[in-house]
């Protein structure tokens, strides 16, 4: 939300289009971040206006708190079981709908919730649409135990993928380590570009201290990109991405 507490028009357009996909009785996954927060507000308003019965699993404590404060029913994921639809934001979206997520530090729960959903819909503004992932630093959630060892192993893995020499920075909150909802810490990989997303995802997942990385490959079914004029563009991964979107229209 901006200082005037009016949501960004592009985020609002994407959020509204995604909320329009929700049907009465659905079991929903709620994402995390500023775009997801706009969506939660829109969802709560629609649910209240139409008397929709929804069951929601949240991807972070912050989202759970917001959703509950707006009257949405939030339950533990395991209590709900399988979800019909998850709506979440992203830090980058490529033409194949591969994503970088975790800018808000919630990608572990976000990935678990998305994996437990029939459908994952991403909502974003045009600034998130890229032709290749990697300009946004890739978040990797790691255990606190053996943290420096894990960082060394990540650096070695990057070397073997010809990505050596890039910064692997611990995320901080002020001068303290950023700690996730699960009590882990985050390393942000400043790679500039990721030529082989599958290879990097596999290499990171093979490192014992890595809990989860922010590459979401083949998980997103639809990306709804809101534009500053209030319209949306839907990307389903089958068609290329319009040059206007790649230029970050409206930003
Ligand atoms: C949180 C996320 C968010 O979805 C991502 O950071 C986008 O956030 P925003 O909508 O605020 O730009 O992955 O872990």
XYZ file of N, CA and C and ligand atoms in Angstrom:
767
model
N 0.844 -1.206 0.000
C 0.000 0.000 0.000
C 0.879 1.256 0.000
N 0.451 2.282 -0.689
C 1.207 3.523 -0.706
C 0.901 4.333 0.551
N 1.566 5.491 0.692
C 1.352 6.321 1.877
C -0.101 6.765 1.991
N -0.734 6.982 0.808
C -2.135 7.420 0.835
C -3.065 6.247 1.125
N -2.476 5.073 1.346
C -3.140 3.786 1.560
C -4.078 3.384 0.420
N -3.825 3.945 -0.747
C -4.474 3.460 -1.968
C -3.561 2.410 -2.565
N -4.053 1.193 -2.860
C -3.159 0.204 -3.460
C -2.678 0.632 -4.845
N -1.507 0.184 -5.203
C -0.960 0.414 -6.530
C -1.961 -0.111 -7.569
N -2.319 0.691 -8.596
C -3.368 0.258 -9.537
C -3.039 -1.036 -10.272
N -1.778 -1.251 -10.588
C -1.404 -2.485 -11.300
C -1.610 -3.699 -10.395
N -1.187 -3.577 -9.140
C -1.367 -4.697 -8.201
C -2.855 -4.940 -7.949
N -3.601 -3.845 -7.844
C -5.044 -3.977 -7.587
C -5.736 -4.680 -8.756
N -5.357 -4.307 -9.975
C -5.980 -4.932 -11.154
C -5.690 -6.431 -11.172
N -4.439 -6.804 -10.907
C -4.072 -8.230 -10.905
C -4.806 -8.964 -9.787
N -4.861 -8.334 -8.605
C -5.512 -8.970 -7.459
C -6.995 -9.193 -7.738
N -7.661 -8.182 -8.299
C -9.108 -8.304 -8.583
C -9.371 -9.416 -9.590
N -8.533 -9.488 -10.620
C -8.737 -10.530 -11.645
C -8.545 -11.917 -11.036
N -7.605 -12.041 -10.115
C -7.384 -13.356 -9.487
C -8.528 -13.696 -8.541
N -8.985 -12.723 -7.787
C -10.090 -12.966 -6.845
C -11.366 -13.346 -7.611
N -11.495 -12.864 -8.835
C -12.672 -13.225 -9.647
C -12.695 -14.724 -9.964
N -11.556 -15.403 -9.820
C -11.502 -16.853 -10.092
C -12.019 -17.681 -8.915
N -12.208 -17.020 -7.775
C -12.603 -17.746 -6.555
C -14.091 -18.080 -6.595
N -14.406 -19.308 -6.208
C -15.819 -19.748 -6.173
C -16.193 -20.132 -4.751
N -17.482 -20.039 -4.469
C -17.981 -20.392 -3.139
C -17.559 -21.819 -2.775
N -17.126 -21.994 -1.530
C -16.762 -23.325 -1.047
C -15.305 -23.698 -1.307
N -14.562 -22.823 -1.967
C -13.173 -23.177 -2.320
C -12.254 -23.211 -1.108
N -11.220 -24.032 -1.246
C -10.121 -24.072 -0.280
C -8.946 -23.358 -0.943
N -8.463 -22.305 -0.285
C -7.521 -21.390 -0.935
C -6.192 -21.303 -0.221
N -5.115 -21.123 -0.983
C -3.815 -20.757 -0.433
C -3.608 -19.268 -0.626
N -3.234 -18.600 0.441
C -3.030 -17.146 0.380
C -1.542 -16.835 0.425
N -1.051 -16.107 -0.572
C 0.370 -15.786 -0.663
C 0.805 -14.703 0.300
N 2.055 -14.303 0.127
C 2.675 -13.316 1.023
C 3.299 -12.197 0.192
N 3.296 -10.996 0.767
C 3.914 -9.853 0.088
C 2.903 -8.742 -0.143
N 3.352 -7.650 -0.752
C 2.468 -6.495 -0.908
C 1.349 -6.770 -1.914
N 1.644 -7.500 -2.988
C 0.599 -7.801 -3.978
C -0.402 -8.791 -3.390
N 0.119 -9.793 -2.695
C -0.773 -10.770 -2.057
C -1.649 -10.088 -0.999
N -1.103 -9.085 -0.315
C -1.913 -8.382 0.696
C -3.093 -7.652 0.053
N -2.843 -7.055 -1.118
C -3.952 -6.403 -1.839
C -5.007 -7.452 -2.190
N -4.539 -8.618 -2.612
C -5.463 -9.706 -2.975
C -6.282 -10.157 -1.754
N -5.622 -10.279 -0.599
C -6.338 -10.731 0.614
C -7.437 -9.724 0.963
N -7.130 -8.458 0.820
C -8.153 -7.430 1.110
C -9.322 -7.531 0.131
N -9.011 -7.699 -1.145
C -10.067 -7.842 -2.164
C -10.894 -9.102 -1.921
N -10.206 -10.176 -1.557
C -10.888 -11.452 -1.299
C -11.838 -11.319 -0.112
N -11.346 -10.698 0.951
C -12.179 -10.542 2.151
C -13.406 -9.690 1.842
N -13.195 -8.641 1.053
C -14.324 -7.763 0.707
C -15.353 -8.541 -0.120
N -14.865 -9.334 -1.080
C -15.801 -10.095 -1.924
C -16.511 -11.176 -1.114
N -15.757 -11.853 -0.252
C -16.358 -12.923 0.561
C -17.454 -12.352 1.453
N -17.194 -11.176 2.031
C -18.192 -10.556 2.920
C -19.420 -10.111 2.118
N -19.177 -9.502 0.965
C -20.294 -8.977 0.160
C -21.177 -10.101 -0.375
N -20.554 -11.232 -0.732
C -21.311 -12.308 -1.384
C -21.587 -13.491 -0.461
N -21.130 -13.392 0.781
C -21.347 -14.491 1.727
C -20.649 -15.782 1.306
N -19.463 -15.653 0.704
C -18.744 -16.853 0.252
C -18.207 -17.628 1.444
N -18.351 -18.945 1.386
C -17.758 -19.805 2.428
C -16.410 -20.300 1.891
N -15.325 -19.829 2.506
C -13.982 -20.172 2.039
C -13.167 -20.709 3.194
N -12.247 -21.599 2.881
C -11.277 -22.052 3.882
C -9.900 -21.687 3.340
N -9.098 -21.015 4.177
C -7.827 -20.484 3.683
C -6.647 -21.007 4.479
N -5.567 -21.326 3.757
C -4.278 -21.630 4.372
C -3.336 -20.483 4.016
N -2.645 -19.943 4.998
C -1.776 -18.786 4.757
C -0.324 -19.238 4.609
N 0.434 -18.471 3.806
C 1.837 -18.824 3.562
C 2.797 -18.115 4.516
N 2.262 -17.318 5.421
C 3.108 -16.668 6.430
C 2.223 -16.236 7.587
N 2.861 -15.984 8.713
C 2.106 -15.483 9.864
C 1.502 -14.125 9.537
N 2.272 -13.303 8.800
C 1.777 -11.957 8.456
C 0.484 -12.054 7.649
N 0.460 -12.964 6.671
C -0.759 -13.125 5.859
C -1.895 -13.700 6.701
N -1.574 -14.652 7.568
C -2.615 -15.233 8.438
C -3.234 -14.132 9.298
N -2.388 -13.277 9.870
C -2.890 -12.201 10.739
C -3.789 -11.250 9.949
N -3.323 -10.874 8.747
C -4.115 -9.945 7.927
C -5.458 -10.574 7.557
N -5.417 -11.805 7.072
C -6.644 -12.463 6.608
C -7.649 -12.613 7.754
N -7.153 -13.035 8.908
C -8.065 -13.210 10.062
C -8.649 -11.876 10.506
N -7.820 -10.835 10.458
C -8.312 -9.512 10.889
C -9.418 -9.014 9.966
N -9.461 -9.546 8.735
C -10.476 -9.116 7.770
C -11.656 -10.089 7.717
N -11.641 -11.066 8.603
C -12.791 -11.961 8.725
C -12.701 -13.237 7.906
N -11.562 -13.495 7.256
C -11.420 -14.755 6.500
C -11.086 -15.892 7.457
N -11.548 -17.094 7.105
C -11.297 -18.255 7.953
C -9.947 -18.866 7.564
N -8.973 -18.769 8.490
C -7.636 -19.309 8.226
C -7.430 -20.544 9.089
N -6.993 -21.618 8.442
C -6.773 -22.883 9.157
C -5.396 -23.426 8.801
N -4.840 -24.300 9.648
C -3.572 -24.940 9.277
C -3.743 -25.726 7.977
N -2.691 -25.722 7.155
C -2.771 -26.432 5.867
C -3.202 -27.883 6.061
N -2.626 -28.557 7.047
C -2.936 -29.982 7.208
C -4.378 -30.232 7.642
N -4.993 -29.217 8.223
C -6.404 -29.353 8.611
C -7.308 -29.269 7.376
N -6.868 -28.458 6.416
C -7.680 -28.298 5.198
C -7.405 -29.438 4.223
N -6.127 -29.828 4.125
C -5.765 -30.850 3.142
C -5.446 -30.199 1.813
N -5.986 -30.742 0.745
C -5.683 -30.246 -0.602
C -6.420 -28.938 -0.892
N -5.751 -28.052 -1.638
C -6.333 -26.734 -1.933
C -6.781 -26.660 -3.394
N -7.831 -25.889 -3.639
C -8.293 -25.695 -5.018
C -7.404 -24.718 -5.770
N -7.010 -23.662 -5.073
C -6.343 -22.550 -5.762
C -5.446 -21.808 -4.781
N -4.222 -21.515 -5.214
C -3.352 -20.616 -4.439
C -3.087 -19.379 -5.280
N -3.209 -18.223 -4.644
C -2.916 -16.950 -5.321
C -1.757 -16.297 -4.572
N -0.684 -15.993 -5.304
C 0.517 -15.479 -4.646
C 1.216 -14.482 -5.571
N 2.087 -13.679 -5.005
C 2.910 -12.765 -5.790
C 4.182 -13.465 -6.247
N 5.071 -12.698 -6.864
C 6.370 -13.246 -7.292
C 7.348 -12.093 -7.439
N 8.614 -12.430 -7.386
C 9.659 -11.420 -7.594
C 10.076 -11.349 -9.060
N 10.040 -12.478 -9.744
C 10.273 -12.518 -11.191
C 9.415 -13.621 -11.805
N 8.948 -13.357 -13.017
C 8.175 -14.336 -13.802
C 8.799 -14.399 -15.193
N 9.161 -15.594 -15.669
C 9.752 -15.670 -17.016
C 8.720 -16.207 -18.016
N 9.047 -16.256 -19.303
C 8.041 -16.658 -20.314
C 7.498 -18.071 -20.108
N 8.246 -18.950 -19.434
C 7.750 -20.305 -19.160
C 6.977 -20.383 -17.842
N 6.749 -19.233 -17.235
C 6.102 -19.124 -15.914
C 6.945 -19.755 -14.805
N 8.239 -19.864 -15.015
C 9.132 -20.164 -13.899
C 9.263 -18.862 -13.090
N 9.448 -19.031 -11.786
C 9.421 -17.860 -10.896
C 10.653 -17.790 -10.011
N 10.991 -16.571 -9.594
C 11.775 -16.393 -8.373
C 10.818 -15.837 -7.337
N 10.819 -16.465 -6.159
C 10.021 -15.997 -5.036
C 10.893 -15.986 -3.786
N 10.379 -15.320 -2.753
C 11.101 -15.306 -1.483
C 11.638 -13.948 -1.094
N 11.295 -12.920 -1.912
C 11.708 -11.562 -1.532
C 11.168 -11.182 -0.167
N 10.030 -11.757 0.187
C 9.442 -11.516 1.506
C 9.837 -12.576 2.522
N 10.712 -13.475 2.114
C 11.245 -14.485 3.026
C 10.280 -15.610 3.355
N 9.242 -15.780 2.532
C 8.217 -16.782 2.870
C 8.182 -17.931 1.869
N 9.231 -18.082 1.048
C 9.117 -19.019 -0.081
C 9.010 -20.479 0.349
N 9.478 -20.825 1.536
C 9.348 -22.221 1.979
C 7.867 -22.588 2.135
N 7.166 -21.813 2.953
C 5.734 -22.105 3.119
C 4.988 -21.896 1.805
N 5.411 -20.874 1.038
C 4.737 -20.614 -0.244
C 4.848 -21.822 -1.174
N 6.021 -22.455 -1.174
C 6.198 -23.601 -2.078
C 5.388 -24.804 -1.590
N 5.354 -25.003 -0.281
C 4.570 -26.123 0.260
C 3.083 -25.931 -0.078
N 2.605 -24.714 0.106
C 1.181 -24.435 -0.150
C 0.877 -24.548 -1.654
N 1.770 -24.013 -2.488
C 1.536 -24.096 -3.946
C 1.542 -25.554 -4.408
N 2.438 -26.348 -3.817
C 2.533 -27.758 -4.209
C 1.304 -28.549 -3.780
N 0.557 -28.007 -2.827
C -0.641 -28.691 -2.324
C -1.910 -28.133 -2.971
N -1.750 -27.488 -4.130
C -2.889 -26.815 -4.769
C -3.126 -27.366 -6.173
N -4.396 -27.457 -6.541
C -4.716 -27.834 -7.923
C -4.159 -26.816 -8.896
N -4.164 -25.542 -8.484
C -3.812 -24.468 -9.406
C -3.078 -23.366 -8.653
N -1.977 -22.883 -9.217
C -1.299 -21.723 -8.633
C -1.401 -20.558 -9.618
N -1.976 -19.473 -9.143
C -2.079 -18.261 -9.958
C -1.187 -17.196 -9.335
N -0.318 -16.619 -10.162
C 0.578 -15.565 -9.688
C 0.040 -14.213 -10.123
N 0.109 -13.263 -9.215
C -0.316 -11.903 -9.534
C 0.894 -10.984 -9.384
N 1.038 -10.075 -10.352
C 2.242 -9.241 -10.351
C 2.005 -7.998 -11.189
N 2.917 -7.043 -11.035
C 2.916 -5.880 -11.914
C 3.954 -6.124 -13.018
N 3.937 -5.329 -14.076
C 4.821 -5.614 -15.215
C 6.311 -5.600 -14.875
N 6.682 -4.914 -13.809
C 8.093 -4.873 -13.434
C 8.656 -6.231 -13.040
N 7.776 -7.199 -12.791
C 8.227 -8.539 -12.373
C 8.465 -9.471 -13.570
N 8.038 -9.029 -14.755
C 8.124 -9.905 -15.928
C 9.502 -9.754 -16.576
N 10.196 -10.872 -16.740
C 11.570 -10.835 -17.264
C 11.711 -11.872 -18.384
N 12.697 -11.680 -19.239
C 12.908 -12.735 -20.247
C 13.799 -13.842 -19.715
N 14.573 -13.546 -18.649
C 15.390 -14.594 -18.032
C 15.494 -14.312 -16.534
N 15.337 -15.341 -15.718
C 15.390 -15.168 -14.263
C 16.806 -14.845 -13.794
N 16.891 -14.115 -12.686
C 18.191 -13.984 -12.021
C 18.612 -12.586 -11.649
N 18.008 -11.552 -12.235
C 18.395 -10.196 -11.821
C 17.999 -9.974 -10.360
N 16.847 -10.530 -9.971
C 16.446 -10.458 -8.559
C 17.282 -11.497 -7.789
N 17.898 -11.098 -6.681
C 18.718 -12.055 -5.916
C 17.889 -13.267 -5.479
N 18.426 -14.449 -5.750
C 17.672 -15.685 -5.474
C 17.741 -16.028 -3.981
N 16.591 -16.039 -3.282
C 16.593 -16.378 -1.857
C 16.738 -17.887 -1.629
N 17.576 -18.237 -0.690
C 17.739 -19.645 -0.306
C 17.618 -19.711 1.218
N 16.596 -20.452 1.685
C 16.418 -20.604 3.141
C 17.322 -21.728 3.618
N 18.145 -21.445 4.634
C 19.089 -22.464 5.119
C 18.954 -22.602 6.637
N 19.350 -23.776 7.114
C 19.357 -24.006 8.565
C 20.416 -23.142 9.234
N 20.155 -22.754 10.482
C 21.167 -21.990 11.218
C 22.354 -22.887 11.557
N 22.089 -24.166 11.829
C 23.185 -25.096 12.130
C 24.079 -25.227 10.885
N 25.361 -25.008 11.063
C 26.312 -25.171 9.953
C 26.130 -24.147 8.851
N 25.621 -22.975 9.221
C 25.297 -21.945 8.233
C 26.472 -21.632 7.295
N 27.681 -21.423 7.874
C 28.830 -21.059 7.022
C 29.237 -22.220 6.122
N 29.088 -23.438 6.632
C 29.390 -24.620 5.803
C 28.438 -24.681 4.617
N 27.175 -24.418 4.891
C 26.180 -24.434 3.808
C 26.505 -23.354 2.783
N 26.925 -22.177 3.281
C 27.273 -21.100 2.337
C 28.452 -21.526 1.447
N 29.437 -22.192 2.058
C 30.587 -22.672 1.278
C 30.136 -23.685 0.221
N 29.242 -24.581 0.615
C 28.761 -25.593 -0.341
C 27.965 -24.942 -1.480
N 27.220 -23.903 -1.142
C 26.477 -23.188 -2.197
C 27.466 -22.524 -3.161
N 28.507 -21.893 -2.610
C 29.503 -21.245 -3.484
C 30.161 -22.271 -4.413
N 30.463 -23.452 -3.857
C 31.076 -24.503 -4.701
C 30.121 -24.943 -5.799
N 28.841 -25.086 -5.442
C 27.842 -25.494 -6.447
C 27.743 -24.435 -7.548
N 27.782 -23.173 -7.157
C 27.709 -22.096 -8.158
C 28.911 -22.155 -9.093
N 30.076 -22.446 -8.516
C 31.296 -22.559 -9.319
C 31.141 -23.610 -10.417
N 30.580 -24.759 -10.038
C 30.461 -25.833 -11.031
C 29.433 -25.482 -12.116
N 28.575 -24.515 -11.827
C 27.580 -24.093 -12.829
C 28.040 -22.823 -13.556
N 29.326 -22.518 -13.445
C 29.882 -21.289 -14.053
C 29.232 -20.025 -13.513
N 28.803 -20.087 -12.248
C 28.212 -18.901 -11.602
C 29.075 -18.464 -10.416
N 30.322 -18.901 -10.415
C 31.210 -18.571 -9.294
C 31.501 -17.076 -9.236
N 31.897 -16.617 -8.035
C 32.323 -15.230 -7.884
C 31.198 -14.261 -7.568
N 29.949 -14.745 -7.605
C 28.835 -13.847 -7.279
C 28.602 -13.815 -5.773
N 28.036 -12.697 -5.305
C 27.800 -12.548 -3.856
C 26.749 -13.528 -3.351
N 27.020 -14.122 -2.197
C 26.050 -14.969 -1.495
C 25.887 -14.318 -0.117
N 24.881 -13.472 -0.019
C 24.770 -12.569 1.140
C 23.718 -13.057 2.136
N 24.053 -13.021 3.405
C 23.031 -13.325 4.405
C 22.042 -12.167 4.479
N 20.755 -12.495 4.461
C 19.744 -11.432 4.589
C 19.680 -10.949 6.028
N 19.636 -9.641 6.177
C 19.600 -9.046 7.516
C 18.308 -8.272 7.721
N 17.949 -8.150 8.993
C 16.859 -7.246 9.379
C 17.515 -6.256 10.336
N 17.815 -5.048 9.870
C 18.681 -4.165 10.651
C 20.064 -4.776 10.680
N 20.613 -4.965 11.865
C 21.946 -5.590 11.916
C 21.864 -7.063 12.322
N 20.640 -7.565 12.512
C 20.474 -8.976 12.919
C 20.122 -9.840 11.708
N 20.421 -11.148 11.808
C 19.994 -12.033 10.719
C 18.471 -12.026 10.576
N 18.010 -12.066 9.353
C 16.572 -12.245 9.082
C 16.247 -13.691 9.452
N 15.218 -13.890 10.263
C 14.816 -15.245 10.650
C 13.415 -15.501 10.095
N 13.262 -16.638 9.426
C 11.985 -16.947 8.773
C 10.961 -17.449 9.803
N 9.721 -17.617 9.330
C 8.662 -18.160 10.193
C 9.032 -19.537 10.726
N 9.899 -20.249 10.002
C 10.309 -21.592 10.426
C 11.597 -21.571 11.253
N 12.097 -20.378 11.561
C 13.291 -20.276 12.419
C 14.607 -20.468 11.679
N 14.569 -20.386 10.358
C 15.793 -20.520 9.565
C 16.282 -19.140 9.113
N 17.421 -19.117 8.421
C 17.959 -17.853 7.906
C 18.001 -17.907 6.383
N 18.293 -16.757 5.764
C 18.218 -16.677 4.298
C 19.540 -16.188 3.715
N 19.979 -16.863 2.663
C 21.092 -16.383 1.846
C 20.504 -15.889 0.529
N 20.884 -14.675 0.113
C 20.439 -14.146 -1.174
C 21.580 -14.272 -2.176
N 21.306 -14.976 -3.275
C 22.329 -15.240 -4.296
C 22.214 -14.185 -5.402
N 23.215 -13.299 -5.443
C 23.198 -12.199 -6.428
C 23.869 -12.685 -7.713
N 23.067 -13.254 -8.604
C 23.637 -13.970 -9.748
C 23.537 -13.182 -11.055
N 22.751 -12.135 -11.081
C 22.524 -11.291 -12.276
C 21.690 -12.013 -13.343
N 22.028 -13.257 -13.647
C 21.237 -14.041 -14.602
C 21.475 -15.516 -14.298
N 20.440 -16.335 -14.511
C 20.573 -17.783 -14.271
C 20.364 -18.496 -15.602
N 21.455 -18.940 -16.246
C 21.297 -19.575 -17.566
C 20.593 -20.928 -17.478
N 20.823 -21.686 -16.404
C 20.257 -23.040 -16.303
C 19.483 -23.152 -14.981
N 18.186 -22.805 -15.023
C 17.398 -22.787 -13.785
C 17.203 -24.194 -13.221
N 17.037 -25.169 -14.114
C 16.826 -26.547 -13.637
C 18.089 -27.060 -12.950
N 19.238 -26.819 -13.564
C 20.509 -27.264 -12.983
C 20.774 -26.611 -11.643
N 20.483 -25.313 -11.544
C 20.718 -24.616 -10.275
C 19.762 -25.124 -9.195
N 18.495 -25.309 -9.561
C 17.520 -25.807 -8.576
C 17.958 -27.170 -8.049
N 18.404 -28.040 -8.954
C 18.826 -29.379 -8.557
C 20.057 -29.304 -7.654
N 21.017 -28.472 -8.013
C 22.260 -28.368 -7.230
C 21.974 -27.829 -5.827
N 21.112 -26.826 -5.733
C 20.805 -26.258 -4.409
C 20.055 -27.276 -3.546
N 19.117 -27.971 -4.146
C 18.324 -28.949 -3.378
C 19.183 -30.090 -2.850
N 20.329 -30.328 -3.483
C 21.195 -31.445 -3.076
C 22.095 -31.085 -1.887
N 22.089 -29.829 -1.471
C 22.959 -29.409 -0.360
C 22.208 -29.604 0.959
N 22.790 -30.371 1.896
C 22.038 -30.751 3.103
C 21.479 -29.585 3.919
N 22.217 -28.503 4.084
C 21.723 -27.401 4.926
C 20.709 -26.506 4.251
N 20.487 -26.716 2.953
C 19.482 -25.911 2.236
C 18.101 -26.460 2.552
N 17.243 -25.612 3.082
C 15.872 -26.037 3.376
C 15.018 -25.886 2.116
N 15.087 -24.733 1.467
C 14.347 -24.526 0.211
C 14.859 -23.279 -0.494
N 14.904 -23.358 -1.814
C 15.303 -22.195 -2.612
C 14.070 -21.554 -3.249
N 14.274 -20.343 -3.762
C 13.140 -19.575 -4.268
C 12.842 -19.768 -5.742
N 13.431 -20.790 -6.376
C 13.062 -21.089 -7.770
C 11.797 -21.943 -7.766
N 10.737 -21.447 -8.362
C 9.480 -22.187 -8.506
C 9.375 -22.569 -9.976
N 9.747 -23.801 -10.274
C 9.799 -24.230 -11.676
C 8.579 -25.084 -12.000
N 7.876 -24.702 -13.040
C 6.685 -25.440 -13.505
C 5.639 -25.595 -12.399
N 5.514 -24.611 -11.543
C 4.482 -24.674 -10.486
C 3.327 -23.723 -10.776
N 3.630 -22.651 -11.499
C 2.619 -21.617 -11.751
C 1.811 -21.988 -12.992
N 0.484 -21.961 -12.867
C -0.385 -22.301 -13.993
C -0.784 -21.076 -14.809
N -0.868 -19.949 -14.128
C -1.328 -18.724 -14.794
C -0.710 -17.533 -14.075
N -0.208 -16.568 -14.850
C 0.269 -15.310 -14.248
C -0.641 -14.188 -14.729
N -1.177 -13.446 -13.785
C -2.025 -12.308 -14.129
C -1.210 -11.053 -13.863
N -0.905 -10.338 -14.946
C -0.067 -9.146 -14.825
C -0.976 -7.920 -14.908
N -1.037 -7.179 -13.811
C -1.857 -5.975 -13.781
C -1.090 -4.818 -14.380
N -1.807 -3.937 -15.072
C -1.155 -2.769 -15.664
C -1.655 -1.507 -14.975
N -0.896 -0.442 -15.149
C -1.213 0.805 -14.435
C -2.550 1.397 -14.863
N -3.041 1.014 -16.075
C -4.338 1.550 -16.515
C -5.499 0.694 -16.007
N -5.204 -0.310 -15.175
C -6.268 -1.120 -14.580
C -6.610 -2.368 -15.379
N -5.998 -2.533 -16.549
C -6.238 -3.755 -17.325
C -5.244 -4.832 -16.889
N -5.488 -6.060 -17.344
C -4.561 -7.148 -17.019
C -4.186 -7.907 -18.292
N -3.032 -8.531 -18.220
C -2.603 -9.455 -19.272
C -2.423 -10.809 -18.603
N -3.004 -11.851 -19.206
C -2.853 -13.184 -18.612
C -1.806 -13.973 -19.394
N -0.874 -14.555 -18.681
C 0.176 -15.367 -19.296
C -0.032 -16.805 -18.856
N -0.120 -17.706 -19.860
C -0.312 -19.115 -19.481
C 0.908 -19.963 -19.824
N 1.980 -19.310 -20.263
C 3.220 -20.017 -20.537
C 3.292 -20.579 -21.952
N 2.170 -20.526 -22.682
C 2.170 -21.097 -24.033
C 2.566 -20.083 -25.091
N 2.351 -18.825 -24.777
C 2.664 -17.786 -25.759
C 3.803 -16.942 -25.227
N 4.481 -16.261 -26.125
C 5.570 -15.378 -25.703
C 5.033 -14.194 -24.909
N 5.945 -13.402 -24.416
C 5.539 -12.250 -23.619
C 5.713 -10.983 -24.445
N 4.664 -10.189 -24.415
C 4.626 -8.932 -25.135
C 5.791 -8.020 -24.720
N 6.379 -7.340 -25.689
C 7.545 -6.487 -25.412
C 7.230 -5.394 -24.403
N 5.990 -4.880 -24.411
C 5.595 -3.840 -23.446
C 5.737 -4.328 -22.012
N 5.327 -5.600 -21.798
C 5.416 -6.149 -20.450
C 6.868 -6.316 -20.040
N 7.706 -6.800 -20.978
C 9.114 -6.993 -20.644
C 9.780 -5.671 -20.321
N 9.254 -4.615 -20.891
C 9.822 -3.285 -20.607
C 9.309 -2.758 -19.290
N 8.411 -3.525 -18.607
C 7.894 -3.092 -17.308
C 6.898 -1.966 -17.433
N 5.944 -2.113 -18.349
C 4.910 -1.090 -18.559
C 4.352 -0.563 -17.267
N 4.202 0.730 -17.235
C 3.506 1.336 -16.107
C 4.397 1.569 -14.906
N 5.648 1.121 -14.948
C 6.510 1.350 -13.790
C 7.337 2.594 -13.927
C 7.350 -13.534 -0.504
C 7.235 -13.571 -1.970
C 6.429 -12.497 -2.609
O 5.408 -13.078 -3.325
C 7.311 -11.700 -3.517
O 8.403 -11.215 -2.763
C 6.561 -10.542 -4.158
O 6.223 -9.609 -3.187
P 5.587 -8.224 -3.567
O 4.223 -8.497 -4.071
O 5.608 -7.432 -2.272
O 6.472 -7.574 -4.605
O 7.750 -14.422 -2.649
O 8.196 -14.539 -0.039
